[in-house]
Amino acid sequence: MFSWLGTDDRRRKDPEVFHTVSGGLKKLYKTKLLPLEEYYKFHEFHSPALEDADFDNKPMVLLVGQYSTGKTTFIRYLLEQDFPGMRIGPEPTTDSFIAVMQGDVEGIIPGNALVVDPKKPFRKLNAFGNAFLNRFVCAQLPNPVLESISVIDTPGILSGEKQRISRGYDFAAVLEWFAERVDRIILLFDAHKLDISDEFSEVIKALKNHEDKMRVVLNKADQIETQQLMRVYGALMWSLGKIVNTPEVIRVYIGSFWSHPLLIPDNRKLFEAEEQDLFRDIQSLPRNAALRKLNDLIKRARLAKVHAYIISSLKKEMPSVFGKDNKKKELVNNLSEIYGRIEREHQISPGDFPNLKRMQEQLQAQDFSKFQPLKSKLLDAVEDMLASDIAQLMVLVRQEESQRPVQMVKGGAFEGTLHGPFGHGYGEGAGEGIDDAEWVVARDKPMYDEIFYTLSPVDGKVTGANAKREMVRSKLPNTVLGKIWKLSDIDKDGMLDDEEFALANHLIKVKLEGHELPNELPSHLIPPSKRKLAE
């Protein structure tokens, strides 16, 4: 008798068993989160239901910016080849959303065909209608970069008079849909025109809940002088600070992302360093993709929970027979008070609540009598998912990462600077003299020898205490000097001969010039007399 009670209780206590992160995410969403979303009409208010393709697809990078900021050129630069449908020019040339994806043959898939393909993560875009689908295509081509990531090119955001022309679909809502599903959002700015138009401002605000995915590129920076560039960078940070309301500063990369000669090459080293940082960030996306999907599911679950509390509270306040319309208006106007009450009753952070103004607008079109009351069983399932199942998946993420080879984006521009003399920092700092036949330290050795013989060497070596007295004059921290000592004391006898002392001073010079020290001494820096010992 009542055996079903025991079964249900056991089911809740027994943890879910997952074999893969992707499979676990799908199962959790379909069995625990989706029922709550459907019951409280979550999809009508916030975001369409997720599908298998959303969990299986490659990491995606979304490019957003005003027209002529170099979005399409940036993709061309990464891929090192043209893609179908590509148009570049100073006027607003890209008038469509173009998903640039891996394919065996080059070709274009139109939007209406794209949203019925179950293998692509775009099926829910059909909600935006034909006006949007006629402006949405998938450009497929074989390219090594696209084996690891997909890139979404967007229409240039309009400014001035042009932004008054209606696109025929909700541009900001489409970008928000993509923002929820991509791994990285890159906002591009032209160093020559930093004006943030009303439409661009609206777009950045629509991406408000995805600041963790946002990066900023100040493009075409080679076309202005250093002093001007400094002012432009400051102006950009000030403009972004007014729109993106977070205490943290969004990472800004400065450069010129195309394959043309630099017009003003003064900042070449800065551009190279910034490009390498951005490339490393993009290359890390496949490795962190599972963690990003897990994080997005948690965010979605928290929003779905809050949405359930809001809808059930509105249902509870509604009269059963008379005065429904007046009560509905009153509840919509007093929604901020309902938010406050839910926040206090359920200890929910204010940051988890949906935008108040937008929620009020959406509620105007809803029939409150069709809302559902609070159903604890559905909320308990989501709580259980967040409390125990997600922790299990986190362990599985780490296991999958350790068992798989390191996943990185390869090919295209990512390969260009990996090997050979054009790699970032090649021949600089500790790499200086890498291709020279002579030992690079020998150039300054006579100067270092003069210091060496003032330190009272015994049997051709100075003690650690005497060497320390000279080395601390550099004013470098002890942790850095300790590393230099380890790298220089090649025979590990706790003393330095004249070659080792010269090497130590060379490494001090490298550090004082602003370069990083190597973790292991490069072969070209090993003193000639110690090379057999090092082998």
Coordinates of C-alpha atoms in Angstrom, one line a residue:
M1 CA 0.0 0.0 0.0
F2 CA 1.2 3.5 -0.9
S3 CA 4.2 1.9 -2.6
W4 CA 4.3 4.7 -5.2
L5 CA 5.2 7.2 -2.4
G6 CA 8.3 5.2 -1.6
T7 CA 9.2 5.0 -5.3
D8 CA 8.9 8.7 -5.8
D9 CA 10.9 9.4 -2.7
R10 CA 13.7 7.0 -3.8
R11 CA 13.7 8.6 -7.3
R12 CA 14.3 12.0 -5.7
K13 CA 17.1 10.8 -3.4
D14 CA 18.9 8.7 -6.1
P15 CA 21.2 11.0 -8.1
E16 CA 20.9 11.1 -11.8
V17 CA 23.6 9.1 -13.7
F18 CA 25.2 10.9 -16.7
H19 CA 27.6 9.5 -19.2
T20 CA 28.5 12.7 -21.1
V21 CA 28.1 16.4 -20.3
S22 CA 26.0 17.0 -23.4
G23 CA 23.8 14.1 -22.7
G24 CA 23.4 15.1 -19.1
L25 CA 22.4 18.7 -20.0
K26 CA 19.8 17.5 -22.4
K27 CA 18.3 15.0 -19.9
L28 CA 18.2 17.6 -17.1
Y29 CA 16.6 20.2 -19.3
K30 CA 13.9 17.9 -20.7
T31 CA 13.0 16.1 -17.5
K32 CA 13.4 18.9 -14.9
L33 CA 13.5 22.4 -16.3
L34 CA 11.3 22.2 -19.4
P35 CA 8.1 21.1 -17.5
L36 CA 8.4 24.2 -15.3
E37 CA 8.9 26.4 -18.3
E38 CA 5.9 25.0 -20.2
Y39 CA 3.6 25.2 -17.1
Y40 CA 4.3 28.9 -16.5
K41 CA 4.5 30.0 -20.2
F42 CA 8.2 30.9 -19.9
H43 CA 8.7 30.7 -23.6
E44 CA 6.1 33.4 -24.3
F45 CA 8.0 35.8 -22.0
H46 CA 11.7 35.1 -22.2
S47 CA 13.2 32.6 -24.6
P48 CA 12.1 29.7 -26.8
A49 CA 12.6 26.1 -25.6
L50 CA 16.0 24.6 -26.1
E51 CA 16.6 21.8 -28.6
D52 CA 19.2 19.0 -28.9
A53 CA 21.2 21.1 -31.4
D54 CA 21.6 23.9 -28.8
F55 CA 23.5 21.4 -26.6
D56 CA 25.5 19.7 -29.5
N57 CA 26.5 22.7 -31.6
K58 CA 30.1 24.1 -31.8
P59 CA 31.0 27.3 -29.9
M60 CA 29.7 30.4 -31.7
V61 CA 31.2 33.9 -31.9
L62 CA 28.7 36.8 -32.5
L63 CA 30.1 40.0 -34.1
V64 CA 28.1 43.2 -33.5
G65 CA 28.9 46.7 -34.5
Q66 CA 27.9 49.8 -36.5
Y67 CA 28.3 49.6 -40.2
S68 CA 31.8 49.8 -41.6
T69 CA 33.5 48.8 -38.4
G70 CA 35.1 45.8 -40.1
K71 CA 32.9 42.9 -38.9
T72 CA 33.0 41.0 -42.2
T73 CA 36.6 41.9 -42.8
F74 CA 37.4 40.5 -39.3
I75 CA 35.8 37.1 -40.3
R76 CA 37.8 37.2 -43.6
Y77 CA 41.0 37.9 -41.6
L78 CA 40.3 34.9 -39.2
L79 CA 39.5 32.4 -42.0
E80 CA 42.1 33.7 -44.5
Q81 CA 39.5 33.1 -47.3
D82 CA 36.3 34.6 -48.6
F83 CA 33.0 33.1 -47.6
P84 CA 29.8 32.8 -49.7
G85 CA 27.6 36.0 -49.4
M86 CA 30.5 38.1 -48.2
R87 CA 30.3 41.8 -49.1
I88 CA 32.7 44.5 -47.9
G89 CA 32.5 48.3 -48.3
P90 CA 32.3 51.6 -46.5
E91 CA 28.5 51.7 -46.8
P92 CA 26.2 49.3 -44.9
T93 CA 26.9 46.2 -47.1
T94 CA 26.0 43.3 -44.9
D95 CA 22.2 43.5 -44.7
S96 CA 21.7 40.0 -43.4
F97 CA 22.6 37.8 -40.5
I98 CA 25.1 35.3 -41.9
A99 CA 26.0 32.2 -39.9
V100 CA 29.5 31.2 -41.2
M101 CA 29.8 27.4 -40.6
Q102 CA 31.8 24.4 -41.6
G103 CA 30.6 22.5 -44.7
D104 CA 32.0 20.0 -47.2
V105 CA 31.2 22.3 -50.1
E106 CA 30.8 26.0 -50.4
G107 CA 27.3 27.2 -50.6
I108 CA 24.5 29.3 -49.0
I109 CA 21.4 27.9 -47.2
P110 CA 18.5 30.4 -47.0
G111 CA 16.9 31.2 -43.7
N112 CA 13.6 29.4 -44.3
A113 CA 15.4 26.1 -45.1
L114 CA 17.8 26.7 -42.2
V115 CA 15.1 26.9 -39.5
V116 CA 13.7 23.5 -40.4
D117 CA 17.1 21.7 -40.2
P118 CA 17.1 19.8 -36.8
K119 CA 20.9 19.6 -36.9
K120 CA 21.3 23.3 -36.8
P121 CA 20.6 25.4 -33.6
F122 CA 18.4 27.9 -35.4
R123 CA 15.0 26.3 -35.5
K124 CA 13.4 28.6 -33.0
L125 CA 14.3 31.7 -35.1
N126 CA 11.2 31.0 -37.2
A127 CA 9.3 33.0 -34.5
F128 CA 10.7 36.2 -35.9
G129 CA 8.8 35.7 -39.2
N130 CA 9.6 36.0 -42.9
A131 CA 10.9 39.6 -42.6
F132 CA 13.8 38.2 -40.6
L133 CA 14.2 34.8 -42.3
N134 CA 14.6 36.6 -45.7
R135 CA 17.6 38.3 -44.1
F136 CA 19.2 35.2 -42.6
V137 CA 21.5 32.8 -44.4
C138 CA 24.1 30.2 -43.5
A139 CA 27.3 30.4 -45.5
Q140 CA 29.0 26.9 -45.5
L141 CA 32.6 26.3 -46.6
P142 CA 35.4 23.9 -45.7
N143 CA 37.9 25.8 -43.5
P144 CA 40.0 24.5 -40.5
V145 CA 38.9 27.4 -38.3
L146 CA 35.3 26.4 -38.7
E147 CA 36.0 22.9 -37.6
S148 CA 36.1 24.2 -34.1
I149 CA 33.9 27.4 -34.1
S150 CA 31.1 29.0 -36.0
V151 CA 30.9 32.8 -36.6
I152 CA 27.7 34.9 -36.8
D153 CA 28.1 38.1 -39.0
T154 CA 25.3 40.7 -38.3
P155 CA 24.0 43.7 -40.3
G156 CA 25.8 47.0 -39.5
I157 CA 23.9 48.9 -36.8
L158 CA 22.6 52.1 -38.3
S159 CA 23.2 55.7 -37.2
G160 CA 21.7 59.1 -37.9
E161 CA 18.7 59.2 -40.2
K162 CA 19.2 55.6 -41.3
Q163 CA 18.3 54.2 -37.9
R164 CA 14.7 55.5 -38.3
I165 CA 14.1 53.1 -41.2
S166 CA 12.4 50.0 -39.8
R167 CA 14.0 46.7 -40.5
G168 CA 10.7 44.8 -40.5
Y169 CA 11.7 42.7 -37.5
D170 CA 12.9 43.3 -33.9
F171 CA 16.6 43.6 -34.4
A172 CA 17.5 43.9 -30.7
A173 CA 15.4 40.8 -29.9
V174 CA 17.1 38.7 -32.6
L175 CA 20.5 39.7 -31.2
E176 CA 19.4 38.8 -27.7
W177 CA 18.3 35.4 -29.0
F178 CA 21.8 34.8 -30.4
A179 CA 23.5 36.3 -27.3
E180 CA 21.9 33.6 -25.1
R181 CA 23.3 30.8 -27.3
V182 CA 26.7 32.0 -28.4
D183 CA 30.0 31.6 -26.4
R184 CA 31.5 35.0 -27.2
I185 CA 30.1 38.4 -28.3
I186 CA 32.6 40.7 -29.9
L187 CA 31.5 44.4 -30.2
L188 CA 33.5 46.2 -32.9
F189 CA 34.2 49.9 -32.9
D190 CA 35.9 52.0 -35.6
A191 CA 38.7 54.2 -34.1
H192 CA 37.5 57.0 -36.4
K193 CA 33.8 57.1 -35.4
L194 CA 33.0 56.3 -31.9
D195 CA 29.5 57.7 -31.9
I196 CA 27.2 55.1 -30.3
S197 CA 23.8 55.5 -32.1
D198 CA 20.5 55.0 -30.4
E199 CA 20.1 51.6 -32.1
F200 CA 23.5 50.5 -31.0
S201 CA 22.8 51.7 -27.4
E202 CA 19.6 49.7 -27.5
V203 CA 21.4 46.6 -28.7
I204 CA 24.1 46.8 -26.0
K205 CA 21.4 47.1 -23.4
A206 CA 19.6 44.1 -24.9
L207 CA 22.9 42.1 -24.3
K208 CA 22.8 43.3 -20.6
N209 CA 22.7 39.8 -19.0
H210 CA 25.6 38.5 -21.1
E211 CA 28.5 40.8 -20.0
D212 CA 30.6 37.8 -19.2
K213 CA 30.6 36.8 -22.9
M214 CA 31.3 40.3 -24.2
R215 CA 34.6 41.6 -25.6
V216 CA 35.3 44.9 -27.3
V217 CA 37.6 45.4 -30.3
L218 CA 38.7 48.9 -31.2
N219 CA 39.4 48.3 -34.9
K220 CA 41.3 50.3 -37.6
A221 CA 43.6 51.6 -34.8
D222 CA 46.6 51.8 -37.2
Q223 CA 45.0 54.8 -38.9
I224 CA 45.5 57.2 -36.1
E225 CA 48.6 58.5 -34.2
T226 CA 49.5 57.2 -30.7
Q227 CA 48.4 60.3 -28.8
Q228 CA 45.1 60.3 -30.7
L229 CA 44.6 56.6 -30.1
M230 CA 45.0 57.2 -26.3
R231 CA 42.2 59.7 -26.4
V232 CA 40.0 57.5 -28.5
Y233 CA 40.5 54.6 -26.1
G234 CA 39.5 56.8 -23.2
A235 CA 36.5 58.1 -25.0
L236 CA 35.4 54.5 -25.8
M237 CA 35.7 53.4 -22.2
W238 CA 33.7 56.5 -21.0
S239 CA 30.9 55.8 -23.6
L240 CA 30.7 52.1 -22.7
G241 CA 30.7 53.0 -19.0
K242 CA 27.4 54.9 -19.5
I243 CA 25.7 52.0 -21.3
V244 CA 27.1 48.9 -19.6
N245 CA 26.1 49.3 -16.0
T246 CA 28.7 47.0 -14.4
P247 CA 31.6 47.9 -12.0
E248 CA 33.9 45.6 -14.0
V249 CA 35.5 47.0 -17.2
I250 CA 34.9 45.0 -20.4
R251 CA 38.1 43.9 -22.0
V252 CA 39.0 46.1 -25.0
Y253 CA 41.4 44.8 -27.7
I254 CA 43.1 47.4 -29.8
G255 CA 44.3 46.6 -33.3
S256 CA 43.8 46.5 -37.0
F257 CA 42.2 43.2 -38.1
W258 CA 42.8 42.9 -41.8
S259 CA 45.7 41.8 -44.0
H260 CA 46.7 45.3 -45.3
P261 CA 50.0 47.1 -44.4
L262 CA 49.7 49.3 -41.2
L263 CA 49.2 52.9 -42.2
I264 CA 50.9 54.2 -39.0
P265 CA 53.2 51.4 -37.7
D266 CA 54.3 53.1 -34.4
N267 CA 52.1 50.8 -32.3
R268 CA 52.9 47.6 -34.1
K269 CA 54.1 45.8 -31.0
L270 CA 50.9 46.8 -29.1
F271 CA 48.7 45.6 -31.9
E272 CA 50.6 42.2 -32.1
A273 CA 50.3 41.7 -28.3
E274 CA 46.5 42.6 -28.4
E275 CA 45.9 40.3 -31.3
Q276 CA 47.6 37.4 -29.6
D277 CA 45.5 38.0 -26.4
L278 CA 42.3 38.1 -28.5
F279 CA 43.3 34.9 -30.4
R280 CA 44.0 33.1 -27.2
D281 CA 40.6 34.1 -25.9
I282 CA 38.9 32.8 -29.1
Q283 CA 41.0 29.6 -29.1
S284 CA 39.9 28.7 -25.6
L285 CA 36.2 28.6 -26.6
P286 CA 36.1 24.9 -27.6
R287 CA 37.8 23.9 -24.3
N288 CA 35.3 25.9 -22.3
A289 CA 32.2 25.2 -24.4
A290 CA 30.7 22.5 -22.0
L291 CA 31.2 24.8 -19.0
R292 CA 29.5 27.7 -20.9
K293 CA 26.5 25.6 -21.7
L294 CA 26.3 24.4 -18.1
N295 CA 26.5 28.0 -16.9
D296 CA 23.8 29.2 -19.3
L297 CA 21.5 26.4 -18.2
I298 CA 21.9 27.4 -14.5
K299 CA 21.1 31.1 -15.5
R300 CA 18.0 29.9 -17.4
A301 CA 16.9 27.7 -14.4
R302 CA 17.2 30.6 -12.0
L303 CA 15.2 32.9 -14.3
A304 CA 12.5 30.2 -14.8
K305 CA 12.2 29.8 -11.0
V306 CA 11.6 33.5 -10.5
H307 CA 9.2 33.6 -13.5
A308 CA 7.2 30.8 -11.9
Y309 CA 6.9 32.7 -8.6
I310 CA 5.8 35.9 -10.5
I311 CA 3.1 34.1 -12.5
S312 CA 1.8 32.1 -9.6
S313 CA 1.7 35.3 -7.4
L314 CA -0.3 37.1 -10.1
K315 CA -2.7 34.2 -10.3
K316 CA -3.2 34.2 -6.6
E317 CA -4.1 37.9 -6.5
M318 CA -6.7 37.6 -9.3
P319 CA -10.4 37.6 -8.4
S320 CA -12.3 34.5 -9.4
V321 CA -15.3 36.2 -11.0
F322 CA -15.7 40.1 -11.1
G323 CA -13.3 43.0 -11.6
K324 CA -10.6 41.0 -13.5
D325 CA -9.6 43.8 -15.9
N326 CA -9.2 46.4 -13.1
K327 CA -7.2 44.0 -10.9
K328 CA -5.0 43.1 -13.9
K329 CA -4.1 46.8 -14.4
E330 CA -3.5 47.3 -10.7
L331 CA -1.2 44.2 -10.6
V332 CA 0.8 45.3 -13.6
N333 CA 1.3 48.8 -12.2
N334 CA 2.4 47.4 -8.8
L335 CA 4.7 44.7 -10.3
S336 CA 7.7 46.2 -8.5
E337 CA 6.0 45.5 -5.1
I338 CA 5.3 41.9 -6.2
Y339 CA 9.0 41.6 -7.1
G340 CA 10.0 42.9 -3.6
R341 CA 7.6 40.5 -1.9
I342 CA 8.9 37.5 -3.8
E343 CA 12.5 38.6 -3.1
R344 CA 11.9 38.6 0.6
E345 CA 9.7 35.5 0.8
H346 CA 12.1 33.2 -1.2
Q347 CA 15.4 34.9 -0.5
I348 CA 16.0 35.6 -4.2
S349 CA 18.7 38.0 -5.4
P350 CA 17.3 41.2 -7.2
G351 CA 19.7 40.4 -10.1
D352 CA 17.7 37.2 -10.9
F353 CA 14.5 39.1 -11.7
P354 CA 13.5 39.9 -15.4
N355 CA 13.5 43.6 -16.5
L356 CA 10.5 45.2 -14.8
K357 CA 9.5 47.5 -17.7
R358 CA 9.6 44.8 -20.3
M359 CA 7.7 42.3 -18.0
Q360 CA 5.0 44.9 -17.5
E361 CA 4.7 45.4 -21.3
Q362 CA 4.5 41.6 -21.9
L363 CA 1.9 41.1 -19.1
Q364 CA -0.5 43.6 -20.8
A365 CA -1.2 41.1 -23.6
Q366 CA -1.7 38.1 -21.3
D367 CA -4.9 36.6 -19.9
F368 CA -4.2 36.3 -16.2
S369 CA -7.0 33.8 -15.7
K370 CA -5.0 31.2 -17.7
F371 CA -2.0 31.5 -15.4
Q372 CA -1.2 28.6 -13.2
P373 CA -0.9 28.5 -9.3
L374 CA 2.3 27.5 -7.6
K375 CA 3.2 23.9 -8.1
S376 CA 5.8 22.9 -5.6
K377 CA 6.7 19.6 -7.3
L378 CA 8.0 21.4 -10.4
L379 CA 10.0 23.9 -8.4
D380 CA 11.4 21.1 -6.2
A381 CA 12.7 19.3 -9.4
V382 CA 14.5 22.4 -10.5
E383 CA 15.9 23.0 -7.0
D384 CA 17.1 19.4 -6.9
M385 CA 18.7 19.9 -10.3
L386 CA 20.6 23.0 -9.1
A387 CA 21.6 21.5 -5.8
S388 CA 22.8 18.0 -6.8
D389 CA 22.7 17.2 -10.5
I390 CA 24.7 20.3 -11.6
A391 CA 27.5 19.4 -9.2
Q392 CA 27.7 16.0 -10.7
L393 CA 27.9 17.5 -14.2
M394 CA 30.7 19.8 -13.0
V395 CA 32.8 16.8 -12.1
L396 CA 32.0 15.2 -15.4
V397 CA 33.1 18.4 -17.2
R398 CA 36.6 18.2 -15.6
Q399 CA 36.8 14.4 -16.3
E400 CA 36.0 15.0 -20.0
E401 CA 38.6 17.8 -20.2
S402 CA 41.3 15.6 -18.7
Q403 CA 40.6 12.7 -21.0
R404 CA 40.4 14.7 -24.3
P405 CA 43.3 16.2 -26.1
V406 CA 43.5 20.0 -25.6
Q407 CA 40.9 21.5 -27.9
M408 CA 42.0 24.7 -29.7
V409 CA 40.9 26.6 -32.8
K410 CA 43.4 25.9 -35.5
G411 CA 44.1 27.1 -39.0
G412 CA 43.6 30.5 -40.7
A413 CA 45.1 33.5 -38.9
F414 CA 45.6 31.4 -35.8
E415 CA 48.4 29.4 -37.5
G416 CA 50.1 32.4 -39.1
T417 CA 52.1 33.5 -36.0
L418 CA 52.5 30.2 -34.2
H419 CA 55.8 29.1 -35.8
G420 CA 58.8 30.9 -37.3
P421 CA 60.2 34.4 -36.8
F422 CA 56.8 36.1 -37.0
G423 CA 55.5 34.6 -33.8
H424 CA 54.7 37.2 -31.2
G425 CA 57.9 38.2 -29.2
Y426 CA 60.2 36.1 -31.4
G427 CA 63.8 37.3 -31.0
E428 CA 62.9 39.7 -28.1
G429 CA 63.5 39.5 -24.4
A430 CA 64.8 36.0 -23.5
G431 CA 64.4 35.1 -27.2
E432 CA 67.0 37.6 -28.3
G433 CA 69.9 36.0 -30.1
I434 CA 68.0 32.8 -30.8
D435 CA 69.3 32.6 -34.4
D436 CA 72.8 33.9 -33.7
A437 CA 75.9 31.7 -34.0
E438 CA 77.5 33.4 -31.0
W439 CA 76.3 33.4 -27.4
V440 CA 74.2 36.6 -27.1
V441 CA 75.4 37.3 -23.6
A442 CA 79.0 37.6 -24.9
R443 CA 78.2 41.1 -26.3
D444 CA 78.0 42.6 -22.8
K445 CA 80.2 40.0 -21.0
P446 CA 83.3 42.4 -20.6
M447 CA 81.1 44.8 -18.7
Y448 CA 79.7 42.0 -16.4
D449 CA 83.3 40.6 -15.9
E450 CA 84.4 43.9 -14.4
I451 CA 81.7 43.7 -11.8
F452 CA 82.4 39.9 -11.3
Y453 CA 86.0 40.5 -10.3
T454 CA 85.1 43.2 -7.7
L455 CA 83.1 40.5 -5.9
S456 CA 86.1 38.6 -4.6
P457 CA 85.8 35.3 -6.6
V458 CA 87.4 32.2 -5.1
D459 CA 88.6 29.6 -7.6
G460 CA 86.8 31.5 -10.4
K461 CA 83.4 31.6 -8.6
V462 CA 81.5 34.1 -6.5
T463 CA 79.4 32.9 -3.5
G464 CA 75.7 33.3 -3.3
A465 CA 75.9 36.0 -0.6
N466 CA 78.3 38.2 -2.8
A467 CA 76.2 37.7 -5.9
K468 CA 73.1 38.6 -4.0
R469 CA 74.7 42.0 -2.9
E470 CA 75.1 42.9 -6.6
M471 CA 71.8 41.4 -7.9
V472 CA 69.6 43.3 -5.4
R473 CA 70.8 46.6 -6.9
S474 CA 68.4 45.9 -9.7
K475 CA 65.6 46.6 -7.2
L476 CA 63.7 43.5 -8.5
P477 CA 61.7 41.5 -6.0
N478 CA 63.3 38.5 -4.3
T479 CA 60.9 36.1 -6.0
V480 CA 62.2 37.3 -9.4
L481 CA 65.8 37.3 -8.4
G482 CA 65.4 33.8 -7.0
K483 CA 64.1 32.6 -10.4
I484 CA 67.0 34.3 -12.2
W485 CA 69.4 32.5 -9.8
K486 CA 67.9 29.1 -10.5
L487 CA 68.1 29.7 -14.3
S488 CA 71.7 31.0 -14.0
D489 CA 73.2 28.4 -11.6
I490 CA 73.4 25.8 -14.3
D491 CA 75.7 23.3 -12.5
K492 CA 73.6 23.8 -9.3
D493 CA 76.7 24.2 -7.0
G494 CA 75.3 27.3 -5.2
M495 CA 77.9 29.6 -6.8
L496 CA 78.3 31.5 -10.1
D497 CA 81.3 31.5 -12.4
D498 CA 81.9 34.4 -14.7
E499 CA 79.7 33.0 -17.5
E500 CA 76.8 32.2 -15.1
F501 CA 77.2 35.6 -13.5
A502 CA 77.0 37.3 -16.9
L503 CA 73.9 35.2 -17.7
A504 CA 72.2 36.3 -14.4
N505 CA 72.9 40.0 -15.4
H506 CA 71.6 39.4 -18.9
L507 CA 68.3 38.0 -17.4
I508 CA 68.0 40.9 -15.0
K509 CA 68.3 43.2 -18.1
V510 CA 65.6 41.2 -19.9
K511 CA 63.2 41.6 -16.9
L512 CA 64.0 45.3 -16.4
E513 CA 63.1 45.9 -20.1
G514 CA 59.6 44.6 -19.4
H515 CA 59.9 41.1 -20.8
E516 CA 58.8 37.9 -19.0
L517 CA 61.4 35.4 -17.8
P518 CA 61.3 31.8 -19.3
N519 CA 60.4 28.9 -17.0
E520 CA 63.3 27.0 -18.4
L521 CA 66.5 28.4 -19.8
P522 CA 66.4 28.4 -23.7
S523 CA 69.2 26.5 -25.3
H524 CA 70.7 29.6 -27.0
L525 CA 71.2 31.2 -23.5
I526 CA 73.2 28.3 -22.0
P527 CA 76.9 29.4 -21.7
P528 CA 79.1 27.6 -24.3
S529 CA 81.2 25.8 -21.7
K530 CA 78.0 24.4 -20.0
R531 CA 76.2 23.1 -23.1
K532 CA 77.5 19.5 -22.7
L533 CA 76.5 19.6 -19.0
A534 CA 73.0 20.7 -19.9
E535 CA 72.6 17.8 -22.3

